[in-house]
Amino acid sequence: MVVGRALGILVLLAGILFAAGLCRASPLGDNPTTSIFQPHSTPAESIYHLSIFVLVITAVIFLVVFGLLIYAVVKFRSRATGTDREPAQVYGSTQIELAWTIIPILIVVVLFLATARVIHAIQDAHKPATALEVTAIGHQFWWEFRYPTLGIVTANELHIPVSDPARPTPTFLKLLSADTDHSFWVPQLAGKTDLIPNRVNETWMDPHETGIYLGQCAQYCGTQHAKMLLRVSVDTPEEFDAWVRTQKQPANQGEKEIAGRRVFETTACINCHAVGGTVATGRFGPDLTHLMSRSTIASGAAENTPENLRLWVQKPDAIKPGSLMPAMKLSDDDLDALTRYLETLR
Amino acid sequence: MSSDAIAVQTAGVSADRTWLQTLHEWVTTVDHKRLGVLYVFYALIFLVIGGIEATIIRIQLMRAHNDFVSPQVFNRMFTLHGTTMIFFVIMPFMFGFANYLVPLMIGARDMAFPRLNAFSFWLTALGGTLLYFSIVGGSGLYGAGSAPDVGWWAYAPLTSRAFSPGHSADYWTIAVLVSGFGSIGTAVNLVATVLSMRCPGMKLSRMPLFAWLTLVMSGLVLISISPLSAAQIMLLVDRYLGGHFFDTQAGGSATLWMHFFWIFGHPEVYILVIPAFAFASEIIPVFSRKPIFGYPVMVGATVSIGFVSISVWAHHMFTIGMTSYSNSFFVLTTMIIAVPTGIKIFNWLGTMWGGKLQFKTPMLFCIGFLFQFLIAGLTGIMLGAAPFNWQLSGSYFVVAHFHYMIVGAILFCIFGAIYYWYPKITGRMLNESLGKLHFWLFVIGFHLTFDVMHVPGILGMPRRIYTYEPGRGWDTLNMIITIGAFIQGIAILLFLANLVFSYFGGSKAGNDPWDGWTLEWSVSSPPPVYNFASIPAVASRRPLWDLKHPEDPDTHYD
Ligand SMILES: [Cu+2]
Ligand SMILES: [Cu+2]
């Protein structure tokens, strides 16, 4: 039976190793991963190196103690052939106690120093003059991104430039909350930092590779915490500049879709949403000025297609039950017109 | 000490009472043993309820975009599951065993304050009942009524009026407040009992470790439930008297609640795990046939764990943007705890070393505990390294870590304790084969669920999400986790069946089925009313060893 247990545990260990392998392997297809073990930015990388160090130390401790436990269980099991005599009664040993006090203390000192160094390196990093500043504001179930130096407001999909280690252009994010606690977490770029009302937090990242990075809200913030997804697009400097130029333009005035625009501007939409250069100046929901430049809607809950847009406006609960956008109960014709208007907001 | 003359008249145990009289007796009892049994019974009921909630959670997460339950129901399920398991399962289990065993082990006839004891139990019972009354209150059963959905930390400002209108947060806060008062009452009682009710000869240094650890646990309850209760009252002031402690929309502070909560929350982990240590420290020696290795060191390590555990709370808050200095401080305190904890593991190993291990069910559970506690401690070190924590916190890795602690370490010890003391409490042995089956099934289910659960956390899956996107590598893992959960469920059903059938058909236990050494094994099973006909006197840490081995008594080494 003891052998059975040892075997079982071996199988388990193999399982753990296999799982660890899984974490490193890319997921199927070209889906971007959210594994913390595939970092692509300095803070995430320093964390990764620290975590490997901690993992190695803990693995060694595990093997030693686990070995002792298995040895004890196998070696000292009472054998049926044994006599009824009780084993020698040992009450303790000061030397041994001292040994297993001092060794752990030394390990703790090493771990602490290594950890403190990384804390300092990440938290007290110097902000270069070339850094991009973004303010991220958490809302119940979506993200607002403001670029104060560029005069851009957008939602849910963050665009930042790739950072060349030779000429770093890191992004420094100021984190605020409009309502409850949230947490900004894009595992490949940095550890998470909370967005807390009445408090200003900060985090930074300097992605080394272009591409899409995924993440999501990591602090329970209410009904739709699960669908508060994050998408970070790391652009080449040229792509980023082009993106900035489109975002700075005022909204398409929608002359062609004047019917839809009228629906939009005469219903409550404008109380909650802003469309640059129009009467719509609401701030409760995402800025829609360049809605169509985003690939998803409702914080990543659905792809940004005309069908989804229409469904969203008609019945937000069908896509994201419990979201704070109300169903507006529009007629089918109004819905069609409105969707066509929304599609012009490029 | 005298082992004879135990045949006390068990007053009023005549068979001709109606069930109503029996019920009345149990409800009005102030007897520490009956209250102990009530606590455990109550905890078992809530274990089943919390288990059902866990099952609902696991079915929902079985695959991506599942719609077994709505997000609203899911959020209520994890709130109820967490609150129930911490406050209404593990704590009552621990108080129940402490109540039952401490007087017996220290040679006392009851707790110091029997009425306070009953009062505290019923407060705890009221707390749990209130929490579940929320399901039928408010908008009724459909959609789970006013059941709280704020998570078991109930972080501000989710609990403020603006985000929790209605009464769901009220049920949560009052349930926790009321049961907290119950815990404080029991803790006061346990401290007083251990300090002033010990039998002649039982110096502090001769108490069974169980009594020592109960003392430390009770001290921690007094220190940490107080801020928790204060926070609940402040929250009620916010919600009903226009206070602004945590109401961020009126300038209150969300982080203030976090500090209050975790200054309770971290010691709470030790409130739960120290009694588990206590069980292991009684069971491992008996089934190794050796005294506990390094008794004074074990006491010292526990006391220092108690003290250090008060200074580590903000390791639950590494992501809230504290300064690098505060973060480093809490990294240091957190890692220091690993030292006394490691010492304890080594001492248990030292106890087994050179012994004659008997793998009875209680011992199996304790060995499982040692293994799982080791791993839980090591993942704790990972989480204690703040930068690593920035990635892991709030993810399924944390969920795996603390379930390793609460199920793998604590619940395993509770099972061990039930198999060990059930014969004393009922007079019948639990079925050993069923017990072994329970153990192995539970081990398999546990590891399937909680080993695997670390991985989605590393792959970026946050906790408390009712659904997730496909294609992130989380799907298969979640399916395995759910399968493991079902296996655990089956194991628990087997265990419950064992409890019931052995009560009626189990073999007779006798006074001392395990050849134990502490005073509870000197009296009949179940023990007579008021435990000891004449108060025993002891001369060493293992009075029954002395009695059984007059040629080599412990008193020589005391
Ligand atoms: Cu959120
Ligand atoms: Cu803690």
PDB file of N, CA, C and O in Angstrom, chain B residues 19-66:
ATOM      1  N   TRP B  19     -38.938  12.121  21.985  1.00  0.00           N
ATOM      2  CA  TRP B  19     -37.922  12.813  21.183  1.00  0.00           C
ATOM      3  C   TRP B  19     -37.927  14.295  21.500  1.00  0.00           C
ATOM      4  O   TRP B  19     -36.909  14.968  21.425  1.00  0.00           O
ATOM      5  N   LEU B  20     -39.100  14.800  21.919  1.00  0.00           N
ATOM      6  CA  LEU B  20     -39.193  16.221  22.239  1.00  0.00           C
ATOM      7  C   LEU B  20     -38.343  16.544  23.459  1.00  0.00           C
ATOM      8  O   LEU B  20     -37.630  17.547  23.507  1.00  0.00           O
ATOM      9  N   GLN B  21     -38.396  15.638  24.427  1.00  0.00           N
ATOM     10  CA  GLN B  21     -37.556  15.850  25.617  1.00  0.00           C
ATOM     11  C   GLN B  21     -36.084  15.816  25.247  1.00  0.00           C
ATOM     12  O   GLN B  21     -35.295  16.617  25.731  1.00  0.00           O
ATOM     13  N   THR B  22     -35.734  14.867  24.385  1.00  0.00           N
ATOM     14  CA  THR B  22     -34.333  14.765  23.966  1.00  0.00           C
ATOM     15  C   THR B  22     -33.904  16.051  23.269  1.00  0.00           C
ATOM     16  O   THR B  22     -32.852  16.618  23.560  1.00  0.00           O
ATOM     17  N   LEU B  23     -34.769  16.507  22.359  1.00  0.00           N
ATOM     18  CA  LEU B  23     -34.456  17.725  21.625  1.00  0.00           C
ATOM     19  C   LEU B  23     -34.265  18.877  22.599  1.00  0.00           C
ATOM     20  O   LEU B  23     -33.299  19.644  22.526  1.00  0.00           O
ATOM     21  N   HIS B  24     -35.210  18.966  23.547  1.00  0.00           N
ATOM     22  CA  HIS B  24     -35.141  20.042  24.529  1.00  0.00           C
ATOM     23  C   HIS B  24     -33.827  19.988  25.294  1.00  0.00           C
ATOM     24  O   HIS B  24     -33.171  20.987  25.537  1.00  0.00           O
ATOM     25  N   GLU B  25     -33.420  18.778  25.620  1.00  0.00           N
ATOM     26  CA  GLU B  25     -32.166  18.621  26.350  1.00  0.00           C
ATOM     27  C   GLU B  25     -30.976  19.134  25.543  1.00  0.00           C
ATOM     28  O   GLU B  25     -30.088  19.792  26.063  1.00  0.00           O
ATOM     29  N   TRP B  26     -30.991  18.812  24.249  1.00  0.00           N
ATOM     30  CA  TRP B  26     -29.863  19.236  23.420  1.00  0.00           C
ATOM     31  C   TRP B  26     -29.865  20.749  23.234  1.00  0.00           C
ATOM     32  O   TRP B  26     -28.817  21.385  23.245  1.00  0.00           O
ATOM     33  N   VAL B  27     -31.063  21.320  23.063  1.00  0.00           N
ATOM     34  CA  VAL B  27     -31.118  22.757  22.799  1.00  0.00           C
ATOM     35  C   VAL B  27     -30.723  23.553  24.039  1.00  0.00           C
ATOM     36  O   VAL B  27     -30.106  24.609  23.953  1.00  0.00           O
ATOM     37  N   THR B  28     -31.055  23.050  25.192  1.00  0.00           N
ATOM     38  CA  THR B  28     -30.777  23.822  26.408  1.00  0.00           C
ATOM     39  C   THR B  28     -29.480  23.393  27.077  1.00  0.00           C
ATOM     40  O   THR B  28     -29.144  23.889  28.144  1.00  0.00           O
ATOM     41  N   THR B  29     -28.753  22.494  26.460  1.00  0.00           N
ATOM     42  CA  THR B  29     -27.585  21.939  27.147  1.00  0.00           C
ATOM     43  C   THR B  29     -26.495  22.989  27.371  1.00  0.00           C
ATOM     44  O   THR B  29     -26.345  23.916  26.571  1.00  0.00           O
ATOM     45  N   VAL B  30     -25.790  22.851  28.457  1.00  0.00           N
ATOM     46  CA  VAL B  30     -24.597  23.674  28.676  1.00  0.00           C
ATOM     47  C   VAL B  30     -23.387  22.760  28.859  1.00  0.00           C
ATOM     48  O   VAL B  30     -22.333  23.188  29.326  1.00  0.00           O
ATOM     49  N   ASP B  31     -23.555  21.496  28.481  1.00  0.00           N
ATOM     50  CA  ASP B  31     -22.500  20.511  28.664  1.00  0.00           C
ATOM     51  C   ASP B  31     -21.468  20.636  27.540  1.00  0.00           C
ATOM     52  O   ASP B  31     -21.820  20.701  26.366  1.00  0.00           O
ATOM     53  N   HIS B  32     -20.207  20.695  27.878  1.00  0.00           N
ATOM     54  CA  HIS B  32     -19.186  20.946  26.849  1.00  0.00           C
ATOM     55  C   HIS B  32     -19.157  19.864  25.793  1.00  0.00           C
ATOM     56  O   HIS B  32     -18.889  20.128  24.635  1.00  0.00           O
ATOM     57  N   LYS B  33     -19.460  18.624  26.188  1.00  0.00           N
ATOM     58  CA  LYS B  33     -19.401  17.554  25.194  1.00  0.00           C
ATOM     59  C   LYS B  33     -20.556  17.663  24.214  1.00  0.00           C
ATOM     60  O   LYS B  33     -20.386  17.524  23.016  1.00  0.00           O
ATOM     61  N   ARG B  34     -21.740  17.936  24.753  1.00  0.00           N
ATOM     62  CA  ARG B  34     -22.895  18.071  23.849  1.00  0.00           C
ATOM     63  C   ARG B  34     -22.701  19.276  22.936  1.00  0.00           C
ATOM     64  O   ARG B  34     -23.002  19.208  21.744  1.00  0.00           O
ATOM     65  N   LEU B  35     -22.219  20.374  23.494  1.00  0.00           N
ATOM     66  CA  LEU B  35     -22.004  21.548  22.647  1.00  0.00           C
ATOM     67  C   LEU B  35     -20.956  21.233  21.594  1.00  0.00           C
ATOM     68  O   LEU B  35     -21.065  21.640  20.437  1.00  0.00           O
ATOM     69  N   GLY B  36     -19.950  20.480  21.985  1.00  0.00           N
ATOM     70  CA  GLY B  36     -18.929  20.077  21.013  1.00  0.00           C
ATOM     71  C   GLY B  36     -19.560  19.303  19.878  1.00  0.00           C
ATOM     72  O   GLY B  36     -19.313  19.569  18.698  1.00  0.00           O
ATOM     73  N   VAL B  37     -20.429  18.352  20.229  1.00  0.00           N
ATOM     74  CA  VAL B  37     -21.082  17.550  19.195  1.00  0.00           C
ATOM     75  C   VAL B  37     -21.979  18.432  18.336  1.00  0.00           C
ATOM     76  O   VAL B  37     -22.017  18.302  17.110  1.00  0.00           O
ATOM     77  N   LEU B  38     -22.681  19.374  18.966  1.00  0.00           N
ATOM     78  CA  LEU B  38     -23.539  20.277  18.198  1.00  0.00           C
ATOM     79  C   LEU B  38     -22.725  21.062  17.179  1.00  0.00           C
ATOM     80  O   LEU B  38     -23.115  21.192  16.020  1.00  0.00           O
ATOM     81  N   TYR B  39     -21.594  21.587  17.641  1.00  0.00           N
ATOM     82  CA  TYR B  39     -20.730  22.340  16.721  1.00  0.00           C
ATOM     83  C   TYR B  39     -20.347  21.478  15.519  1.00  0.00           C
ATOM     84  O   TYR B  39     -20.418  21.912  14.371  1.00  0.00           O
ATOM     85  N   VAL B  40     -19.929  20.259  15.795  1.00  0.00           N
ATOM     86  CA  VAL B  40     -19.452  19.411  14.700  1.00  0.00           C
ATOM     87  C   VAL B  40     -20.602  19.040  13.772  1.00  0.00           C
ATOM     88  O   VAL B  40     -20.463  19.057  12.538  1.00  0.00           O
ATOM     89  N   PHE B  41     -21.753  18.760  14.359  1.00  0.00           N
ATOM     90  CA  PHE B  41     -22.932  18.413  13.578  1.00  0.00           C
ATOM     91  C   PHE B  41     -23.308  19.578  12.653  1.00  0.00           C
ATOM     92  O   PHE B  41     -23.546  19.410  11.460  1.00  0.00           O
ATOM     93  N   TYR B  42     -23.304  20.754  13.242  1.00  0.00           N
ATOM     94  CA  TYR B  42     -23.612  21.986  12.515  1.00  0.00           C
ATOM     95  C   TYR B  42     -22.614  22.185  11.367  1.00  0.00           C
ATOM     96  O   TYR B  42     -22.981  22.476  10.229  1.00  0.00           O
ATOM     97  N   ALA B  43     -21.347  21.959  11.668  1.00  0.00           N
ATOM     98  CA  ALA B  43     -20.315  22.122  10.643  1.00  0.00           C
ATOM     99  C   ALA B  43     -20.518  21.117   9.517  1.00  0.00           C
ATOM    100  O   ALA B  43     -20.340  21.443   8.343  1.00  0.00           O
ATOM    101  N   LEU B  44     -20.931  19.889   9.864  1.00  0.00           N
ATOM    102  CA  LEU B  44     -21.132  18.876   8.824  1.00  0.00           C
ATOM    103  C   LEU B  44     -22.267  19.287   7.890  1.00  0.00           C
ATOM    104  O   LEU B  44     -22.168  19.129   6.670  1.00  0.00           O
ATOM    105  N   ILE B  45     -23.334  19.819   8.470  1.00  0.00           N
ATOM    106  CA  ILE B  45     -24.449  20.270   7.628  1.00  0.00           C
ATOM    107  C   ILE B  45     -23.965  21.345   6.664  1.00  0.00           C
ATOM    108  O   ILE B  45     -24.220  21.296   5.458  1.00  0.00           O
ATOM    109  N   PHE B  46     -23.223  22.309   7.196  1.00  0.00           N
ATOM    110  CA  PHE B  46     -22.772  23.386   6.319  1.00  0.00           C
ATOM    111  C   PHE B  46     -21.695  22.909   5.349  1.00  0.00           C
ATOM    112  O   PHE B  46     -21.546  23.467   4.271  1.00  0.00           O
ATOM    113  N   LEU B  47     -20.974  21.864   5.729  1.00  0.00           N
ATOM    114  CA  LEU B  47     -20.004  21.300   4.783  1.00  0.00           C
ATOM    115  C   LEU B  47     -20.736  20.796   3.545  1.00  0.00           C
ATOM    116  O   LEU B  47     -20.302  20.987   2.413  1.00  0.00           O
ATOM    117  N   VAL B  48     -21.882  20.164   3.771  1.00  0.00           N
ATOM    118  CA  VAL B  48     -22.658  19.660   2.638  1.00  0.00           C
ATOM    119  C   VAL B  48     -23.177  20.838   1.810  1.00  0.00           C
ATOM    120  O   VAL B  48     -23.072  20.846   0.577  1.00  0.00           O
ATOM    121  N   ILE B  49     -23.691  21.861   2.485  1.00  0.00           N
ATOM    122  CA  ILE B  49     -24.220  23.018   1.752  1.00  0.00           C
ATOM    123  C   ILE B  49     -23.103  23.695   0.959  1.00  0.00           C
ATOM    124  O   ILE B  49     -23.244  23.962  -0.241  1.00  0.00           O
ATOM    125  N   GLY B  50     -21.991  23.957   1.625  1.00  0.00           N
ATOM    126  CA  GLY B  50     -20.868  24.591   0.929  1.00  0.00           C
ATOM    127  C   GLY B  50     -20.361  23.724  -0.206  1.00  0.00           C
ATOM    128  O   GLY B  50     -19.924  24.219  -1.244  1.00  0.00           O
ATOM    129  N   GLY B  51     -20.442  22.418  -0.020  1.00  0.00           N
ATOM    130  CA  GLY B  51     -20.005  21.497  -1.067  1.00  0.00           C
ATOM    131  C   GLY B  51     -20.915  21.581  -2.281  1.00  0.00           C
ATOM    132  O   GLY B  51     -20.456  21.552  -3.424  1.00  0.00           O
ATOM    133  N   ILE B  52     -22.216  21.712  -2.028  1.00  0.00           N
ATOM    134  CA  ILE B  52     -23.152  21.842  -3.154  1.00  0.00           C
ATOM    135  C   ILE B  52     -22.838  23.125  -3.926  1.00  0.00           C
ATOM    136  O   ILE B  52     -22.810  23.133  -5.162  1.00  0.00           O
ATOM    137  N   GLU B  53     -22.556  24.190  -3.201  1.00  0.00           N
ATOM    138  CA  GLU B  53     -22.210  25.447  -3.884  1.00  0.00           C
ATOM    139  C   GLU B  53     -20.948  25.274  -4.727  1.00  0.00           C
ATOM    140  O   GLU B  53     -20.873  25.738  -5.873  1.00  0.00           O
ATOM    141  N   ALA B  54     -19.964  24.582  -4.152  1.00  0.00           N
ATOM    142  CA  ALA B  54     -18.732  24.348  -4.912  1.00  0.00           C
ATOM    143  C   ALA B  54     -19.039  23.572  -6.176  1.00  0.00           C
ATOM    144  O   ALA B  54     -18.487  23.854  -7.249  1.00  0.00           O
ATOM    145  N   THR B  55     -19.933  22.590  -6.068  1.00  0.00           N
ATOM    146  CA  THR B  55     -20.275  21.780  -7.234  1.00  0.00           C
ATOM    147  C   THR B  55     -20.907  22.646  -8.317  1.00  0.00           C
ATOM    148  O   THR B  55     -20.583  22.511  -9.505  1.00  0.00           O
ATOM    149  N   ILE B  56     -21.804  23.546  -7.903  1.00  0.00           N
ATOM    150  CA  ILE B  56     -22.433  24.435  -8.887  1.00  0.00           C
ATOM    151  C   ILE B  56     -21.358  25.280  -9.580  1.00  0.00           C
ATOM    152  O   ILE B  56     -21.341  25.415 -10.806  1.00  0.00           O
ATOM    153  N   ILE B  57     -20.437  25.808  -8.794  1.00  0.00           N
ATOM    154  CA  ILE B  57     -19.350  26.613  -9.361  1.00  0.00           C
ATOM    155  C   ILE B  57     -18.567  25.782 -10.374  1.00  0.00           C
ATOM    156  O   ILE B  57     -18.269  26.217 -11.482  1.00  0.00           O
ATOM    157  N   ARG B  58     -18.243  24.561  -9.976  1.00  0.00           N
ATOM    158  CA  ARG B  58     -17.403  23.737 -10.850  1.00  0.00           C
ATOM    159  C   ARG B  58     -18.144  23.324 -12.117  1.00  0.00           C
ATOM    160  O   ARG B  58     -17.546  23.223 -13.181  1.00  0.00           O
ATOM    161  N   ILE B  59     -19.452  23.052 -12.014  1.00  0.00           N
ATOM    162  CA  ILE B  59     -20.181  22.690 -13.237  1.00  0.00           C
ATOM    163  C   ILE B  59     -20.171  23.882 -14.194  1.00  0.00           C
ATOM    164  O   ILE B  59     -19.918  23.738 -15.389  1.00  0.00           O
ATOM    165  N   GLN B  60     -20.400  25.073 -13.661  1.00  0.00           N
ATOM    166  CA  GLN B  60     -20.426  26.257 -14.515  1.00  0.00           C
ATOM    167  C   GLN B  60     -19.087  26.450 -15.229  1.00  0.00           C
ATOM    168  O   GLN B  60     -19.030  26.858 -16.370  1.00  0.00           O
ATOM    169  N   LEU B  61     -17.988  26.145 -14.545  1.00  0.00           N
ATOM    170  CA  LEU B  61     -16.672  26.429 -15.133  1.00  0.00           C
ATOM    171  C   LEU B  61     -16.121  25.265 -15.952  1.00  0.00           C
ATOM    172  O   LEU B  61     -15.004  25.321 -16.460  1.00  0.00           O
ATOM    173  N   MET B  62     -16.906  24.216 -16.059  1.00  0.00           N
ATOM    174  CA  MET B  62     -16.449  23.010 -16.736  1.00  0.00           C
ATOM    175  C   MET B  62     -15.915  23.320 -18.135  1.00  0.00           C
ATOM    176  O   MET B  62     -14.929  22.774 -18.573  1.00  0.00           O
ATOM    177  N   ARG B  63     -16.625  24.190 -18.858  1.00  0.00           N
ATOM    178  CA  ARG B  63     -16.127  24.553 -20.177  1.00  0.00           C
ATOM    179  C   ARG B  63     -16.368  26.038 -20.429  1.00  0.00           C
ATOM    180  O   ARG B  63     -17.149  26.674 -19.716  1.00  0.00           O
ATOM    181  N   ALA B  64     -15.693  26.564 -21.459  1.00  0.00           N
ATOM    182  CA  ALA B  64     -15.798  27.984 -21.762  1.00  0.00           C
ATOM    183  C   ALA B  64     -17.223  28.321 -22.171  1.00  0.00           C
ATOM    184  O   ALA B  64     -17.917  27.500 -22.761  1.00  0.00           O
ATOM    185  N   HIS B  65     -17.663  29.525 -21.831  1.00  0.00           N
ATOM    186  CA  HIS B  65     -18.985  30.032 -22.205  1.00  0.00           C
ATOM    187  C   HIS B  65     -20.112  29.096 -21.794  1.00  0.00           C
ATOM    188  O   HIS B  65     -21.108  28.964 -22.494  1.00  0.00           O
ATOM    189  N   ASN B  66     -19.953  28.416 -20.690  1.00  0.00           N
ATOM    190  CA  ASN B  66     -21.029  27.569 -20.188  1.00  0.00           C
ATOM    191  C   ASN B  66     -22.133  28.455 -19.628  1.00  0.00           C
ATOM    192  O   ASN B  66     -21.866  29.550 -19.148  1.00  0.00           O
TER     193      ASN B  66
END
